[in-house]
């Protein structure tokens, strides 16, 4: 089994096995719009999604964020069972999590990856 990494919104990588907490909150820019998804590793929060454009009531936005958390957990399970080192990243255009073998990643190279079913 390979390592699983999570790509942050600043393009950093966090080892999934070091994550101690996964959570969501309202968008950081506007209370009336958006949501964010963050992981905590080594006592530091690492944002994976910060979507300040999602409209709707607080309850609707938090439900969407919870669905993104569930999808992230599915992606982490799928990546952990893949047998090779994998990077999980959020694709804002599709709103899905993408699994990409870490060996395929290189600066300036577009990698197709695999979308996780059910995300």
mmCIF file of N, CA and C in Angstrom:
data_model
loop_
_atom_site.group_PDB
_atom_site.id
_atom_site.type_symbol
_atom_site.label_atom_id
_atom_site.label_comp_id
_atom_site.label_asym_id
_atom_site.label_seq_id
_atom_site.Cartn_x
_atom_site.Cartn_y
_atom_site.Cartn_z
ATOM 1 N N UNK A 1 0.837 -1.162 0.000
ATOM 2 C CA UNK A 1 0.000 0.000 0.000
ATOM 3 C C UNK A 1 0.894 1.241 0.000
ATOM 4 N N UNK A 2 0.543 2.208 -0.860
ATOM 5 C CA UNK A 2 1.338 3.430 -0.948
ATOM 6 C C UNK A 2 0.808 4.536 -0.057
ATOM 7 N N UNK A 3 1.562 5.611 -0.001
ATOM 8 C CA UNK A 3 1.155 6.772 0.779
ATOM 9 C C UNK A 3 -0.001 7.482 0.104
ATOM 10 N N UNK A 4 -0.833 8.133 0.905
ATOM 11 C CA UNK A 4 -1.928 8.947 0.402
ATOM 12 C C UNK A 4 -1.668 10.378 0.853
ATOM 13 N N UNK A 5 -1.721 11.292 -0.102
ATOM 14 C CA UNK A 5 -1.475 12.701 0.153
ATOM 15 C C UNK A 5 -2.715 13.497 -0.218
ATOM 16 N N UNK A 6 -2.976 14.594 0.497
ATOM 17 C CA UNK A 6 -4.078 15.504 0.200
ATOM 18 C C UNK A 6 -3.493 16.819 -0.289
ATOM 19 N N UNK A 7 -3.971 17.294 -1.432
ATOM 20 C CA UNK A 7 -3.491 18.570 -1.967
ATOM 21 C C UNK A 7 -4.317 19.704 -1.362
ATOM 22 N N UNK A 8 -3.637 20.700 -0.818
ATOM 23 C CA UNK A 8 -4.305 21.844 -0.215
ATOM 24 C C UNK A 8 -4.610 22.892 -1.285
ATOM 25 N N UNK A 9 -5.392 23.918 -0.911
ATOM 26 C CA UNK A 9 -5.712 24.951 -1.895
ATOM 27 C C UNK A 9 -4.486 25.765 -2.292
ATOM 28 N N UNK A 10 -3.444 25.729 -1.477
ATOM 29 C CA UNK A 10 -2.204 26.441 -1.822
ATOM 30 C C UNK A 10 -1.215 25.511 -2.530
ATOM 31 N N UNK A 11 -1.695 24.351 -2.991
ATOM 32 C CA UNK A 11 -0.908 23.340 -3.704
ATOM 33 C C UNK A 11 0.135 22.649 -2.837
ATOM 34 N N UNK A 12 -0.014 22.726 -1.521
ATOM 35 C CA UNK A 12 0.827 21.949 -0.628
ATOM 36 C C UNK A 12 0.276 20.530 -0.518
ATOM 37 N N UNK A 13 1.034 19.647 0.087
ATOM 38 C CA UNK A 13 0.602 18.270 0.280
ATOM 39 C C UNK A 13 0.637 17.928 1.763
ATOM 40 N N UNK A 14 -0.394 17.221 2.208
ATOM 41 C CA UNK A 14 -0.502 16.767 3.591
ATOM 42 C C UNK A 14 -0.672 15.256 3.558
ATOM 43 N N UNK A 15 0.130 14.545 4.339
ATOM 44 C CA UNK A 15 -0.013 13.087 4.404
ATOM 45 C C UNK A 15 -1.331 12.739 5.086
ATOM 46 N N UNK A 16 -2.124 11.919 4.428
ATOM 47 C CA UNK A 16 -3.436 11.557 4.961
ATOM 48 C C UNK A 16 -3.327 10.825 6.292
ATOM 49 N N UNK A 17 -2.286 10.026 6.471
ATOM 50 C CA UNK A 17 -2.172 9.273 7.723
ATOM 51 C C UNK A 17 -1.780 10.169 8.904
ATOM 52 N N UNK A 18 -1.428 11.418 8.656
ATOM 53 C CA UNK A 18 -1.101 12.369 9.719
ATOM 54 C C UNK A 18 -2.300 13.240 10.099
ATOM 55 N N UNK A 19 -3.414 13.123 9.356
ATOM 56 C CA UNK A 19 -4.594 13.942 9.615
ATOM 57 C C UNK A 19 -5.271 13.460 10.888
ATOM 58 N N UNK A 20 -5.529 14.399 11.801
ATOM 59 C CA UNK A 20 -6.187 14.068 13.062
ATOM 60 C C UNK A 20 -7.634 14.543 13.096
ATOM 61 N N UNK A 21 -7.990 15.438 12.170
ATOM 62 C CA UNK A 21 -9.351 15.977 12.154
ATOM 63 C C UNK A 21 -9.685 16.444 10.743
ATOM 64 N N UNK A 22 -10.943 16.227 10.350
ATOM 65 C CA UNK A 22 -11.468 16.732 9.084
ATOM 66 C C UNK A 22 -12.742 17.480 9.424
ATOM 67 N N UNK A 23 -12.882 18.702 8.926
ATOM 68 C CA UNK A 23 -14.065 19.471 9.275
ATOM 69 C C UNK A 23 -14.459 20.451 8.200
ATOM 70 N N UNK A 24 -15.635 21.029 8.396
ATOM 71 C CA UNK A 24 -16.137 22.033 7.461
ATOM 72 C C UNK A 24 -16.681 23.207 8.254
ATOM 73 N N UNK A 25 -16.747 24.341 7.583
ATOM 74 C CA UNK A 25 -17.295 25.538 8.215
ATOM 75 C C UNK A 25 -17.835 26.446 7.133
ATOM 76 N N UNK A 26 -18.513 27.494 7.561
ATOM 77 C CA UNK A 26 -19.010 28.460 6.587
ATOM 78 C C UNK A 26 -17.823 29.051 5.856
ATOM 79 N N UNK A 27 -18.069 29.637 4.692
ATOM 80 C CA UNK A 27 -16.992 30.238 3.915
ATOM 81 C C UNK A 27 -16.236 31.271 4.728
ATOM 82 N N UNK A 28 -14.966 31.372 4.496
ATOM 83 C CA UNK A 28 -14.149 32.268 5.307
ATOM 84 C C UNK A 28 -14.327 33.733 4.924
ATOM 85 N N UNK A 29 -14.842 34.019 3.753
ATOM 86 C CA UNK A 29 -14.964 35.406 3.322
ATOM 87 C C UNK A 29 -16.328 36.014 3.612
ATOM 88 N N UNK A 30 -17.376 35.215 3.512
ATOM 89 C CA UNK A 30 -18.730 35.731 3.668
ATOM 90 C C UNK A 30 -19.549 34.768 4.509
ATOM 91 N N UNK A 31 -20.241 35.273 5.487
ATOM 92 C CA UNK A 31 -21.086 34.405 6.295
ATOM 93 C C UNK A 31 -22.288 33.928 5.496
ATOM 94 N N UNK A 32 -22.789 34.769 4.571
ATOM 95 C CA UNK A 32 -23.998 34.427 3.833
ATOM 96 C C UNK A 32 -23.723 33.574 2.597
ATOM 97 N N UNK A 33 -22.470 33.298 2.281
ATOM 98 C CA UNK A 33 -22.132 32.495 1.110
ATOM 99 C C UNK A 33 -20.955 31.585 1.436
ATOM 100 N N UNK A 34 -20.891 30.465 0.741
ATOM 101 C CA UNK A 34 -19.709 29.629 0.743
ATOM 102 C C UNK A 34 -19.573 28.647 1.894
ATOM 103 N N UNK A 35 -18.488 27.893 1.837
ATOM 104 C CA UNK A 35 -18.126 26.916 2.851
ATOM 105 C C UNK A 35 -16.648 26.603 2.665
ATOM 106 N N UNK A 36 -16.057 25.944 3.633
ATOM 107 C CA UNK A 36 -14.679 25.482 3.498
ATOM 108 C C UNK A 36 -14.564 24.089 4.086
ATOM 109 N N UNK A 37 -13.603 23.331 3.571
ATOM 110 C CA UNK A 37 -13.267 22.003 4.084
ATOM 111 C C UNK A 37 -11.787 22.046 4.442
ATOM 112 N N UNK A 38 -11.487 21.649 5.678
ATOM 113 C CA UNK A 38 -10.114 21.697 6.174
ATOM 114 C C UNK A 38 -9.759 20.388 6.848
ATOM 115 N N UNK A 39 -8.460 20.085 6.839
ATOM 116 C CA UNK A 39 -7.949 18.967 7.623
ATOM 117 C C UNK A 39 -6.941 19.538 8.613
ATOM 118 N N UNK A 40 -6.770 18.855 9.727
ATOM 119 C CA UNK A 40 -5.777 19.243 10.718
ATOM 120 C C UNK A 40 -4.736 18.133 10.779
ATOM 121 N N UNK A 41 -3.482 18.531 10.637
ATOM 122 C CA UNK A 41 -2.357 17.597 10.736
ATOM 123 C C UNK A 41 -1.218 18.321 11.437
ATOM 124 N N UNK A 42 -0.631 17.675 12.401
ATOM 125 C CA UNK A 42 0.459 18.298 13.146
ATOM 126 C C UNK A 42 0.037 19.561 13.868
ATOM 127 N N UNK A 43 -1.239 19.624 14.272
ATOM 128 C CA UNK A 43 -1.737 20.778 14.993
ATOM 129 C C UNK A 43 -2.022 21.990 14.126
ATOM 130 N N UNK A 44 -1.902 21.861 12.815
ATOM 131 C CA UNK A 44 -2.119 22.981 11.907
ATOM 132 C C UNK A 44 -3.255 22.668 10.941
ATOM 133 N N UNK A 45 -4.142 23.659 10.708
ATOM 134 C CA UNK A 45 -5.248 23.492 9.765
ATOM 135 C C UNK A 45 -4.749 23.715 8.342
ATOM 136 N N UNK A 46 -5.209 22.846 7.434
ATOM 137 C CA UNK A 46 -4.853 22.928 6.024
ATOM 138 C C UNK A 46 -6.140 22.936 5.207
ATOM 139 N N UNK A 47 -6.498 24.075 4.587
ATOM 140 C CA UNK A 47 -7.730 24.120 3.795
ATOM 141 C C UNK A 47 -7.584 23.348 2.485
ATOM 142 N N UNK A 48 -8.580 22.514 2.199
ATOM 143 C CA UNK A 48 -8.616 21.764 0.945
ATOM 144 C C UNK A 48 -9.575 22.417 -0.043
ATOM 145 N N UNK A 49 -10.649 22.994 0.479
ATOM 146 C CA UNK A 49 -11.633 23.709 -0.339
ATOM 147 C C UNK A 49 -11.984 24.991 0.396
ATOM 148 N N UNK A 50 -12.057 26.089 -0.329
ATOM 149 C CA UNK A 50 -12.572 27.342 0.223
ATOM 150 C C UNK A 50 -13.426 27.963 -0.866
ATOM 151 N N UNK A 51 -14.697 27.612 -0.878
ATOM 152 C CA UNK A 51 -15.632 28.067 -1.900
ATOM 153 C C UNK A 51 -16.504 29.162 -1.302
ATOM 154 N N UNK A 52 -16.151 30.393 -1.557
ATOM 155 C CA UNK A 52 -16.916 31.497 -0.996
ATOM 156 C C UNK A 52 -18.048 31.935 -1.920
ATOM 157 N N UNK A 53 -18.256 31.211 -3.031
ATOM 158 C CA UNK A 53 -19.300 31.584 -3.994
ATOM 159 C C UNK A 53 -20.583 30.782 -3.851
ATOM 160 N N UNK A 54 -20.568 29.682 -3.132
ATOM 161 C CA UNK A 54 -21.754 28.841 -3.016
ATOM 162 C C UNK A 54 -22.836 29.585 -2.243
ATOM 163 N N UNK A 55 -23.976 29.780 -2.876
ATOM 164 C CA UNK A 55 -25.079 30.491 -2.235
ATOM 165 C C UNK A 55 -26.028 29.497 -1.581
ATOM 166 N N UNK A 56 -26.961 30.007 -0.823
ATOM 167 C CA UNK A 56 -27.957 29.184 -0.143
ATOM 168 C C UNK A 56 -27.964 29.495 1.334
ATOM 169 N N UNK A 57 -28.892 28.858 2.014
ATOM 170 C CA UNK A 57 -28.958 29.050 3.457
ATOM 171 C C UNK A 57 -27.753 28.385 4.108
ATOM 172 N N UNK A 58 -27.506 28.739 5.335
ATOM 173 C CA UNK A 58 -26.399 28.121 6.078
ATOM 174 C C UNK A 58 -26.571 26.608 6.116
ATOM 175 N N UNK A 59 -27.801 26.144 6.367
ATOM 176 C CA UNK A 59 -28.059 24.703 6.436
ATOM 177 C C UNK A 59 -27.770 24.024 5.092
ATOM 178 N N UNK A 60 -28.155 24.646 3.991
ATOM 179 C CA UNK A 60 -27.909 24.065 2.663
ATOM 180 C C UNK A 60 -26.416 24.006 2.354
ATOM 181 N N UNK A 61 -25.698 25.077 2.699
ATOM 182 C CA UNK A 61 -24.259 25.094 2.438
ATOM 183 C C UNK A 61 -23.526 24.081 3.302
ATOM 184 N N UNK A 62 -23.946 23.930 4.560
ATOM 185 C CA UNK A 62 -23.296 22.958 5.439
ATOM 186 C C UNK A 62 -23.619 21.527 5.006
ATOM 187 N N UNK A 63 -24.811 21.303 4.483
ATOM 188 C CA UNK A 63 -25.146 19.974 3.955
ATOM 189 C C UNK A 63 -24.252 19.649 2.756
ATOM 190 N N UNK A 64 -24.044 20.623 1.884
ATOM 191 C CA UNK A 64 -23.142 20.416 0.742
ATOM 192 C C UNK A 64 -21.727 20.117 1.236
ATOM 193 N N UNK A 65 -21.274 20.866 2.233
ATOM 194 C CA UNK A 65 -19.936 20.637 2.789
ATOM 195 C C UNK A 65 -19.832 19.247 3.405
ATOM 196 N N UNK A 66 -20.884 18.791 4.094
ATOM 197 C CA UNK A 66 -20.867 17.430 4.673
ATOM 198 C C UNK A 66 -20.795 16.373 3.573
ATOM 199 N N UNK A 67 -21.466 16.619 2.447
ATOM 200 C CA UNK A 67 -21.385 15.696 1.318
ATOM 201 C C UNK A 67 -19.958 15.656 0.752
ATOM 202 N N UNK A 68 -19.305 16.809 0.728
ATOM 203 C CA UNK A 68 -17.915 16.854 0.271
ATOM 204 C C UNK A 68 -16.997 16.102 1.247
ATOM 205 N N UNK A 69 -17.286 16.198 2.544
ATOM 206 C CA UNK A 69 -16.506 15.441 3.535
ATOM 207 C C UNK A 69 -16.687 13.943 3.334
ATOM 208 N N UNK A 70 -17.935 13.509 3.129
ATOM 209 C CA UNK A 70 -18.188 12.086 2.883
ATOM 210 C C UNK A 70 -17.454 11.608 1.638
ATOM 211 N N UNK A 71 -17.494 12.415 0.586
ATOM 212 C CA UNK A 71 -16.808 12.061 -0.649
ATOM 213 C C UNK A 71 -15.297 12.011 -0.441
ATOM 214 N N UNK A 72 -14.763 12.919 0.385
ATOM 215 C CA UNK A 72 -13.334 12.898 0.682
ATOM 216 C C UNK A 72 -12.957 11.608 1.401
ATOM 217 N N UNK A 73 -13.767 11.185 2.362
ATOM 218 C CA UNK A 73 -13.481 9.935 3.071
ATOM 219 C C UNK A 73 -13.506 8.742 2.122
ATOM 220 N N UNK A 74 -14.453 8.726 1.182
ATOM 221 C CA UNK A 74 -14.494 7.659 0.171
ATOM 222 C C UNK A 74 -13.238 7.685 -0.692
ATOM 223 N N UNK A 75 -12.814 8.883 -1.068
ATOM 224 C CA UNK A 75 -11.604 9.011 -1.883
ATOM 225 C C UNK A 75 -10.381 8.527 -1.118
ATOM 226 N N UNK A 76 -10.314 8.856 0.175
ATOM 227 C CA UNK A 76 -9.185 8.404 0.985
ATOM 228 C C UNK A 76 -9.177 6.884 1.113
ATOM 229 N N UNK A 77 -10.348 6.276 1.280
ATOM 230 C CA UNK A 77 -10.435 4.807 1.331
ATOM 231 C C UNK A 77 -9.994 4.193 0.013
ATOM 232 N N UNK A 78 -10.482 4.743 -1.093
ATOM 233 C CA UNK A 78 -10.119 4.220 -2.411
ATOM 234 C C UNK A 78 -8.622 4.359 -2.651
ATOM 235 N N UNK A 79 -8.057 5.496 -2.277
ATOM 236 C CA UNK A 79 -6.621 5.714 -2.477
ATOM 237 C C UNK A 79 -5.795 4.779 -1.606
ATOM 238 N N UNK A 80 -6.250 4.541 -0.378
ATOM 239 C CA UNK A 80 -5.525 3.652 0.533
ATOM 240 C C UNK A 80 -5.516 2.209 0.076
ATOM 241 N N UNK A 81 -6.503 1.830 -0.714
ATOM 242 C CA UNK A 81 -6.587 0.461 -1.219
ATOM 243 C C UNK A 81 -5.973 0.313 -2.602
ATOM 244 N N UNK A 82 -5.413 1.396 -3.147
ATOM 245 C CA UNK A 82 -4.896 1.375 -4.512
ATOM 246 C C UNK A 82 -3.563 0.688 -4.691
ATOM 247 N N UNK A 83 -2.760 0.586 -3.645
ATOM 248 C CA UNK A 83 -1.484 -0.095 -3.752
ATOM 249 C C UNK A 83 -0.336 0.782 -4.233
ATOM 250 N N UNK A 84 -0.598 2.054 -4.545
ATOM 251 C CA UNK A 84 0.468 2.953 -4.973
ATOM 252 C C UNK A 84 0.243 4.317 -4.322
ATOM 253 N N UNK A 85 1.286 5.113 -4.268
ATOM 254 C CA UNK A 85 1.166 6.443 -3.672
ATOM 255 C C UNK A 85 0.234 7.301 -4.513
ATOM 256 N N UNK A 86 -0.677 8.001 -3.835
ATOM 257 C CA UNK A 86 -1.727 8.735 -4.522
ATOM 258 C C UNK A 86 -1.890 10.122 -3.930
ATOM 259 N N UNK A 87 -2.216 11.072 -4.794
ATOM 260 C CA UNK A 87 -2.547 12.426 -4.366
ATOM 261 C C UNK A 87 -4.031 12.638 -4.619
ATOM 262 N N UNK A 88 -4.745 13.118 -3.592
ATOM 263 C CA UNK A 88 -6.166 13.433 -3.713
ATOM 264 C C UNK A 88 -6.288 14.942 -3.780
ATOM 265 N N UNK A 89 -6.952 15.417 -4.830
ATOM 266 C CA UNK A 89 -7.134 16.856 -4.962
ATOM 267 C C UNK A 89 -8.574 17.165 -5.334
ATOM 268 N N UNK A 90 -9.017 18.341 -4.946
ATOM 269 C CA UNK A 90 -10.373 18.775 -5.276
ATOM 270 C C UNK A 90 -10.324 19.503 -6.612
ATOM 271 N N UNK A 91 -11.248 19.147 -7.502
ATOM 272 C CA UNK A 91 -11.357 19.792 -8.801
ATOM 273 C C UNK A 91 -12.519 20.776 -8.757
ATOM 274 N N UNK A 92 -12.247 22.079 -8.622
ATOM 275 C CA UNK A 92 -13.333 23.058 -8.493
ATOM 276 C C UNK A 92 -14.307 23.052 -9.675
ATOM 277 N N UNK A 93 -13.817 22.822 -10.871
ATOM 278 C CA UNK A 93 -14.694 22.860 -12.049
ATOM 279 C C UNK A 93 -15.769 21.781 -11.990
ATOM 280 N N UNK A 94 -15.402 20.590 -11.537
ATOM 281 C CA UNK A 94 -16.364 19.485 -11.475
ATOM 282 C C UNK A 94 -16.952 19.310 -10.081
ATOM 283 N N UNK A 95 -16.297 19.901 -9.072
ATOM 284 C CA UNK A 95 -16.757 19.733 -7.704
ATOM 285 C C UNK A 95 -16.508 18.330 -7.168
ATOM 286 N N UNK A 96 -15.545 17.629 -7.733
ATOM 287 C CA UNK A 96 -15.245 16.256 -7.331
ATOM 288 C C UNK A 96 -13.811 16.137 -6.836
ATOM 289 N N UNK A 97 -13.580 15.033 -6.141
ATOM 290 C CA UNK A 97 -12.224 14.701 -5.708
ATOM 291 C C UNK A 97 -11.586 13.861 -6.793
ATOM 292 N N UNK A 98 -10.305 14.081 -7.049
ATOM 293 C CA UNK A 98 -9.583 13.351 -8.087
ATOM 294 C C UNK A 98 -8.408 12.617 -7.453
ATOM 295 N N UNK A 99 -8.234 11.360 -7.832
ATOM 296 C CA UNK A 99 -7.097 10.552 -7.389
ATOM 297 C C UNK A 99 -6.088 10.494 -8.522
ATOM 298 N N UNK A 100 -4.851 10.841 -8.207
ATOM 299 C CA UNK A 100 -3.797 10.810 -9.214
ATOM 300 C C UNK A 100 -2.596 10.085 -8.620
ATOM 301 N N UNK A 101 -2.060 9.079 -9.339
ATOM 302 C CA UNK A 101 -0.840 8.432 -8.834
ATOM 303 C C UNK A 101 0.260 9.475 -8.677
ATOM 304 N N UNK A 102 0.918 9.490 -7.537
ATOM 305 C CA UNK A 102 1.937 10.515 -7.281
ATOM 306 C C UNK A 102 3.094 10.413 -8.269
ATOM 307 N N UNK A 103 3.333 9.239 -8.819
ATOM 308 C CA UNK A 103 4.420 9.084 -9.792
ATOM 309 C C UNK A 103 4.117 9.814 -11.092
ATOM 310 N N UNK A 104 2.837 10.131 -11.336
ATOM 311 C CA UNK A 104 2.455 10.834 -12.563
ATOM 312 C C UNK A 104 2.573 12.341 -12.455
ATOM 313 N N UNK A 105 2.794 12.846 -11.247
ATOM 314 C CA UNK A 105 2.820 14.286 -11.054
ATOM 315 C C UNK A 105 4.206 14.853 -11.326
ATOM 316 N N UNK A 106 4.215 15.912 -12.083
ATOM 317 C CA UNK A 106 5.453 16.631 -12.364
ATOM 318 C C UNK A 106 5.083 18.085 -12.618
ATOM 319 N N UNK A 107 5.956 19.020 -12.262
ATOM 320 C CA UNK A 107 5.634 20.431 -12.468
ATOM 321 C C UNK A 107 5.321 20.720 -13.939
ATOM 322 N N UNK A 108 4.202 21.418 -14.155
ATOM 323 C CA UNK A 108 3.836 21.826 -15.503
ATOM 324 C C UNK A 108 3.199 20.752 -16.353
ATOM 325 N N UNK A 109 2.918 19.587 -15.795
ATOM 326 C CA UNK A 109 2.329 18.502 -16.560
ATOM 327 C C UNK A 109 0.886 18.318 -16.157
ATOM 328 N N UNK A 110 -0.009 18.297 -17.133
ATOM 329 C CA UNK A 110 -1.431 18.050 -16.868
ATOM 330 C C UNK A 110 -1.623 16.552 -16.760
ATOM 331 N N UNK A 111 -2.162 16.088 -15.627
ATOM 332 C CA UNK A 111 -2.363 14.664 -15.387
ATOM 333 C C UNK A 111 -3.851 14.377 -15.347
ATOM 334 N N UNK A 112 -4.342 13.410 -16.138
ATOM 335 C CA UNK A 112 -5.783 13.166 -16.161
ATOM 336 C C UNK A 112 -6.340 12.658 -14.860
ATOM 337 N N UNK A 113 -5.674 11.772 -14.154
ATOM 338 C CA UNK A 113 -6.189 11.241 -12.892
ATOM 339 C C UNK A 113 -7.462 10.436 -13.078
ATOM 340 N N UNK A 114 -8.102 10.094 -11.986
ATOM 341 C CA UNK A 114 -9.318 9.302 -11.987
ATOM 342 C C UNK A 114 -10.298 9.942 -11.011
ATOM 343 N N UNK A 115 -11.521 10.204 -11.466
ATOM 344 C CA UNK A 115 -12.527 10.732 -10.548
ATOM 345 C C UNK A 115 -13.088 9.590 -9.743
ATOM 346 N N UNK A 116 -13.368 9.857 -8.479
ATOM 347 C CA UNK A 116 -13.881 8.836 -7.586
ATOM 348 C C UNK A 116 -15.394 8.742 -7.762
ATOM 349 N N UNK A 117 -15.932 7.550 -8.078
ATOM 350 C CA UNK A 117 -17.386 7.404 -8.195
ATOM 351 C C UNK A 117 -18.068 7.766 -6.883
ATOM 352 N N UNK A 118 -19.206 8.424 -6.993
ATOM 353 C CA UNK A 118 -19.960 8.773 -5.811
ATOM 354 C C UNK A 118 -19.483 10.035 -5.123
ATOM 355 N N UNK A 119 -18.550 10.763 -5.748
ATOM 356 C CA UNK A 119 -18.086 12.020 -5.157
ATOM 357 C C UNK A 119 -18.670 13.199 -5.871
#
